[in-house]
Every structure is written in C-alpha cells, then in structure tokens.
PDB file of C-alpha atoms in Angstrom:
ATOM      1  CA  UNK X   1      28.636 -93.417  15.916  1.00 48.00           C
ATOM      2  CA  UNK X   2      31.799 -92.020  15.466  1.00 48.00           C
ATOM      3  CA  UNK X   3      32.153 -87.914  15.331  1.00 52.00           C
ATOM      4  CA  UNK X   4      32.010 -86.418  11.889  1.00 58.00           C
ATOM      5  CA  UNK X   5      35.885 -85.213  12.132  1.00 68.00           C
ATOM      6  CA  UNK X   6      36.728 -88.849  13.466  1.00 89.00           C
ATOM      7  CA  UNK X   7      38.871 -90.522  10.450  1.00 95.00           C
ATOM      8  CA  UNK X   8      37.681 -94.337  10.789  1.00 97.00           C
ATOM      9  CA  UNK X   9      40.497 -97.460  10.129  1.00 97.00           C
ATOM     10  CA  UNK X  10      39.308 -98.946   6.662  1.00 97.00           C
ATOM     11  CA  UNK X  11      41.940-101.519   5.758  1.00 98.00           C
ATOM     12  CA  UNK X  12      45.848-102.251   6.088  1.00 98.00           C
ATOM     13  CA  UNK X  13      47.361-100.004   3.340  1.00 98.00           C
ATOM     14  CA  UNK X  14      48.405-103.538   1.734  1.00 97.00           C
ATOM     15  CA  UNK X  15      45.354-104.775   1.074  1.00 97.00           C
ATOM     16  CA  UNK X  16      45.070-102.055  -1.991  1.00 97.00           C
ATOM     17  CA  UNK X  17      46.986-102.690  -4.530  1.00 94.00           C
ATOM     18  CA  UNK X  18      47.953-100.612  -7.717  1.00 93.00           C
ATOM     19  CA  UNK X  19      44.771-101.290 -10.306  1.00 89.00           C
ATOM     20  CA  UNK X  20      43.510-104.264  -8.050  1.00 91.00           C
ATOM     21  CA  UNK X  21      40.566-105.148  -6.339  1.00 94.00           C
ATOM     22  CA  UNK X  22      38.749-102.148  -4.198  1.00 97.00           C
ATOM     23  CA  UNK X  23      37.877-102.838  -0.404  1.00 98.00           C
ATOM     24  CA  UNK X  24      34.578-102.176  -0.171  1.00 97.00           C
ATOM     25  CA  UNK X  25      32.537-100.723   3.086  1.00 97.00           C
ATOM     26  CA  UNK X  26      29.560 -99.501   4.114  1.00 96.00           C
ATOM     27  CA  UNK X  27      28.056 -95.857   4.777  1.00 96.00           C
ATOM     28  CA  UNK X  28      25.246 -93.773   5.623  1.00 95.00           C
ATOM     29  CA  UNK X  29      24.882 -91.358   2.396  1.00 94.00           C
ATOM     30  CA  UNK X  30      22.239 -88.605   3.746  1.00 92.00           C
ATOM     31  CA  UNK X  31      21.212 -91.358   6.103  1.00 88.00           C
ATOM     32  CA  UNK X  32      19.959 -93.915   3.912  1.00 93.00           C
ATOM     33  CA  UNK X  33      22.623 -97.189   3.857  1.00 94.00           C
ATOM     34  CA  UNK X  34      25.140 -97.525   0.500  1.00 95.00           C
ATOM     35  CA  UNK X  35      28.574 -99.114  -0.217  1.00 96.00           C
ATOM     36  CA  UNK X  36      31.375 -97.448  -1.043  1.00 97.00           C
ATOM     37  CA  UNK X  37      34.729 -98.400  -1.961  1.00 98.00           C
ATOM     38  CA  UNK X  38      38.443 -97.615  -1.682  1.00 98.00           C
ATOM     39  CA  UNK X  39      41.090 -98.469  -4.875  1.00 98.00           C
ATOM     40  CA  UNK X  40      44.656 -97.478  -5.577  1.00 97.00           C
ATOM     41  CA  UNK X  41      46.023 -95.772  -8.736  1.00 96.00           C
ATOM     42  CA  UNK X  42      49.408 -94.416  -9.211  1.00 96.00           C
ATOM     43  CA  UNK X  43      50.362 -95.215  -5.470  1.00 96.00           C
ATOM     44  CA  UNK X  44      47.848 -93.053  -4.097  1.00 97.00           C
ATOM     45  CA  UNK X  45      44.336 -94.397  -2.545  1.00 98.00           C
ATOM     46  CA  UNK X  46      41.166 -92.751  -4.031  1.00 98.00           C
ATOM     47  CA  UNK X  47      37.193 -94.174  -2.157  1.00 98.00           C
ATOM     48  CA  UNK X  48      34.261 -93.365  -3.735  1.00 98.00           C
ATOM     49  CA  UNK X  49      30.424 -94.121  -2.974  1.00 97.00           C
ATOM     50  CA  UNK X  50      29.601 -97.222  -5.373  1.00 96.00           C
ATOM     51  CA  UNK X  51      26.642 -94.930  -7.328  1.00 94.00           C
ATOM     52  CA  UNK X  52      27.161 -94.364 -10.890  1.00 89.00           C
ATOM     53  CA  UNK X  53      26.156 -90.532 -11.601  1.00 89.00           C
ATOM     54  CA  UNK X  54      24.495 -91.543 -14.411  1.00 83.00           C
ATOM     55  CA  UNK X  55      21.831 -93.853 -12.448  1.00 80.00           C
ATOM     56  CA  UNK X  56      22.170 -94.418  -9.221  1.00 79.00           C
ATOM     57  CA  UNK X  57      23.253 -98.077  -9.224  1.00 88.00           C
ATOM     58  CA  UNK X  58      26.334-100.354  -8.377  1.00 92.00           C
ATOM     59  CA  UNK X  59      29.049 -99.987 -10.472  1.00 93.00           C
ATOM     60  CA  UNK X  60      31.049-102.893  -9.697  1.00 91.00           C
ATOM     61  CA  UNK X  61      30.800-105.798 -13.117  1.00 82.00           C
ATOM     62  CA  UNK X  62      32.613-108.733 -10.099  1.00 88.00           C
ATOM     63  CA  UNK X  63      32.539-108.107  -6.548  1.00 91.00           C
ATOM     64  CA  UNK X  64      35.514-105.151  -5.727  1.00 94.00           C
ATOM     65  CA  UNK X  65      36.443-105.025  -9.524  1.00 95.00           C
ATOM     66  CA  UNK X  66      36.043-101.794 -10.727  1.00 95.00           C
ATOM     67  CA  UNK X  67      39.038-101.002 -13.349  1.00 94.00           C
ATOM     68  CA  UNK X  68      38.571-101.307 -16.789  1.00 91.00           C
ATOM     69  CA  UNK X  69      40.758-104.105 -18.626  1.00 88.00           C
ATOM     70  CA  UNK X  70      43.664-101.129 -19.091  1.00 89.00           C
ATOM     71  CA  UNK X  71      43.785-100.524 -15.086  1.00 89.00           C
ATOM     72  CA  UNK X  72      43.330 -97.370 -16.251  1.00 92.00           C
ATOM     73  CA  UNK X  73      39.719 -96.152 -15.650  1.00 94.00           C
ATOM     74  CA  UNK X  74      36.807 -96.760 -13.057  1.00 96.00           C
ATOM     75  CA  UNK X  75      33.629 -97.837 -15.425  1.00 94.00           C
ATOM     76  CA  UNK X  76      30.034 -99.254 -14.158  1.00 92.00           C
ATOM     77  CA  UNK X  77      29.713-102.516 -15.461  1.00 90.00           C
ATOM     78  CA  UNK X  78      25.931-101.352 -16.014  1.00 88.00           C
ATOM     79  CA  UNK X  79      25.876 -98.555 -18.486  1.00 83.00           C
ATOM     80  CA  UNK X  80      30.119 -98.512 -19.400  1.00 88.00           C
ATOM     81  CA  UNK X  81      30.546 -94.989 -17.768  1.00 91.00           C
ATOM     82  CA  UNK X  82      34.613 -94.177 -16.852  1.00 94.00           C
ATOM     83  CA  UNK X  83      35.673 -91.675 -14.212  1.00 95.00           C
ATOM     84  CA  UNK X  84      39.210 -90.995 -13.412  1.00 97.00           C
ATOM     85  CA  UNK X  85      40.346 -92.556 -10.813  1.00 97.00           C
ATOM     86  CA  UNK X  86      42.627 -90.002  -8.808  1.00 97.00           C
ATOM     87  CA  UNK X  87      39.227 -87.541  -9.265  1.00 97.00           C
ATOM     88  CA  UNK X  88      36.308 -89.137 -10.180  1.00 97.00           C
ATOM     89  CA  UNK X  89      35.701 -86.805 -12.841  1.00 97.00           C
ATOM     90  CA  UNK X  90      33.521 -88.583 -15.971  1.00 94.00           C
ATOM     91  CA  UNK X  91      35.913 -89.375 -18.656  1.00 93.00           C
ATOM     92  CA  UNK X  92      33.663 -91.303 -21.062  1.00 92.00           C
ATOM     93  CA  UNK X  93      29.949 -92.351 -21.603  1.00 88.00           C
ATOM     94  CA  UNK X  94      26.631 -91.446 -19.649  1.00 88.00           C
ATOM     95  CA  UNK X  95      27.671 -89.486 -16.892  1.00 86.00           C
ATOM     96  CA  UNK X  96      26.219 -86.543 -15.040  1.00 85.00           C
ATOM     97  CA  UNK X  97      28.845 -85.155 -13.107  1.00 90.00           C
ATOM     98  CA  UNK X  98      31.574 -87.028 -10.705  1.00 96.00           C
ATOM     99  CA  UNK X  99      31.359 -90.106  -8.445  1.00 96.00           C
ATOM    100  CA  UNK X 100      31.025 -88.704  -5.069  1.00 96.00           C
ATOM    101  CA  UNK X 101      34.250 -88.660  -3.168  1.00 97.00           C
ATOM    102  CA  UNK X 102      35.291 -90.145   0.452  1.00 98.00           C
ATOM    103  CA  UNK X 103      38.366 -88.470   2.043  1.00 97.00           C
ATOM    104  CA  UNK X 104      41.028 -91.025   2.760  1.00 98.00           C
ATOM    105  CA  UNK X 105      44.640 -90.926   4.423  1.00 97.00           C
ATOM    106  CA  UNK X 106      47.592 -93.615   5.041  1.00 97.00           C
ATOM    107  CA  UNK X 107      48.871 -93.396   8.093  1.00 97.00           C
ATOM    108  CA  UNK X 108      51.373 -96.116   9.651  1.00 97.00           C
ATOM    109  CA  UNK X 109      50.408 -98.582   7.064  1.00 97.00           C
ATOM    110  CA  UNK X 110      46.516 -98.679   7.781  1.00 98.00           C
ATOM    111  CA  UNK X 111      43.798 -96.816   5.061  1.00 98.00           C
ATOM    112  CA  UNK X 112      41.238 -94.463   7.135  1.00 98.00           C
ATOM    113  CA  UNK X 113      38.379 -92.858   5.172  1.00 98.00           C
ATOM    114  CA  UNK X 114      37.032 -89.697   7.154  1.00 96.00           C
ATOM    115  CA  UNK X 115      33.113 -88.986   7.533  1.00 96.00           C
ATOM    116  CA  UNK X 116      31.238 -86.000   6.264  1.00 95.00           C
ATOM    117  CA  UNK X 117      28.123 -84.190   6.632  1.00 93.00           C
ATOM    118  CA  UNK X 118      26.569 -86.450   4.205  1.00 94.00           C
ATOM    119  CA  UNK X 119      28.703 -89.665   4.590  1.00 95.00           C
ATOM    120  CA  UNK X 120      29.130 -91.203   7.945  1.00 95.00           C
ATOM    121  CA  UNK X 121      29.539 -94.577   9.115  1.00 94.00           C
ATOM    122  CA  UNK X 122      27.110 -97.162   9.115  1.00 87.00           C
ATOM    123  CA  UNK X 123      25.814 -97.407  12.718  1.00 81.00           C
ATOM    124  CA  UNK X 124      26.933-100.417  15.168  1.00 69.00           C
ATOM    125  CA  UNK X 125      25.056-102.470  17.193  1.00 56.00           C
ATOM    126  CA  UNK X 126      26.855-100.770  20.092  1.00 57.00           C
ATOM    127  CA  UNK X 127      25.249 -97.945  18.350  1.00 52.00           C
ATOM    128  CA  UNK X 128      21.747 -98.651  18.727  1.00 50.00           C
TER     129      UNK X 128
END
C-alpha cells in the first residue's frame, strides 16, 4: 500500500472536464472500503468521498454525475443536499457539515489525489 505522503496517479487531467462527469475511485475511509470521486469547477479539480453528510449514502443520481442541472452545485440525488464544489461546504438542504475532502494536484497533465490518515488507497492484490 502506498505511503501516506505518496500522492497516487488518479486520471489524465483531460478526463475532467469543467461541470462534467466525476472519475470515480476507490478508498479506505478509517479502513472500511468507500468511493470517492474527483470533478472540475472553474478549472480547478476538487475529490471528495461519495458520503452525503447528511446520511451516509451515495450521492451520485447517474453513475459520475454529480452537478446539479446549473453545473453549479454538487447535490445527492437522495435527499437534494448542495455543497460547493471548490469547498464542499453545505450550501442548501439537509446537511451536517462538509463532504469530506481528498487532496488533489495536476501535475504534467495527470490528476493525483494524496492519502491521509483516514483516507488511503484501497489495497492491491500485490498488497495482500
């Protein structure tokens, strides 16, 4: 498993694009297994762990599609929660408190997402 300050290669930066689809990918969230996802808004990418705050369910309505119809907000098809995209932060509806935030970086074209204490990649077969 790769070292907690490790970043580890998500996507090509073009596979995210402005208000589009998310690429989703798997984690270890204080060791149990969850998806997560990584979206762009305003030429920046933003990943998040695919939990609502408000129950912990998926928030995607269609596989990867988590914007609103305005392309503005992230909202769980389940209970109609927004969150700012750049942030997270609840904007609307029955939150309780943020999404919970991946690091990310671009570097020569390719999206990494860097592990945490409490998010780290899903283990390999190699792993086991």
């Amino acid at each position: 498993m790769a070292p907690v300050d490790q970043p580890v290669a998500l996507c090509a930066s073009s596979d995210l694009l402005e208000g589009g689809d998310a690429v989703p990918f798997e984690v270890r969230w204080r060791a149990e297994p969850c998806r997560a996802f990584a979206v762009r808004w305003r030429g920046r990418v933003h990943a998040y762990l695919n939990r609502c705050s408000h129950l912990p369910m998926e928030m995607d309505f269609q596989p990867n599609r988590f914007f609103d119809s305005s392309g503005q907000w992230l909202i769980c098809a389940t209970h109609g929660a927004t969150y700012r995209p750049d942030t997270g932060a609840c904007a609307a509806g029955p939150c309780r408190g943020p999404l919970t935030e991946i690091a990310v970086e671009e570097v020569d074209g390719t999206v990494f997402w860097r592990p945490s204490k409490d998010i780290q990649p899903e283990p390999t077969f190699d792993d086991l």
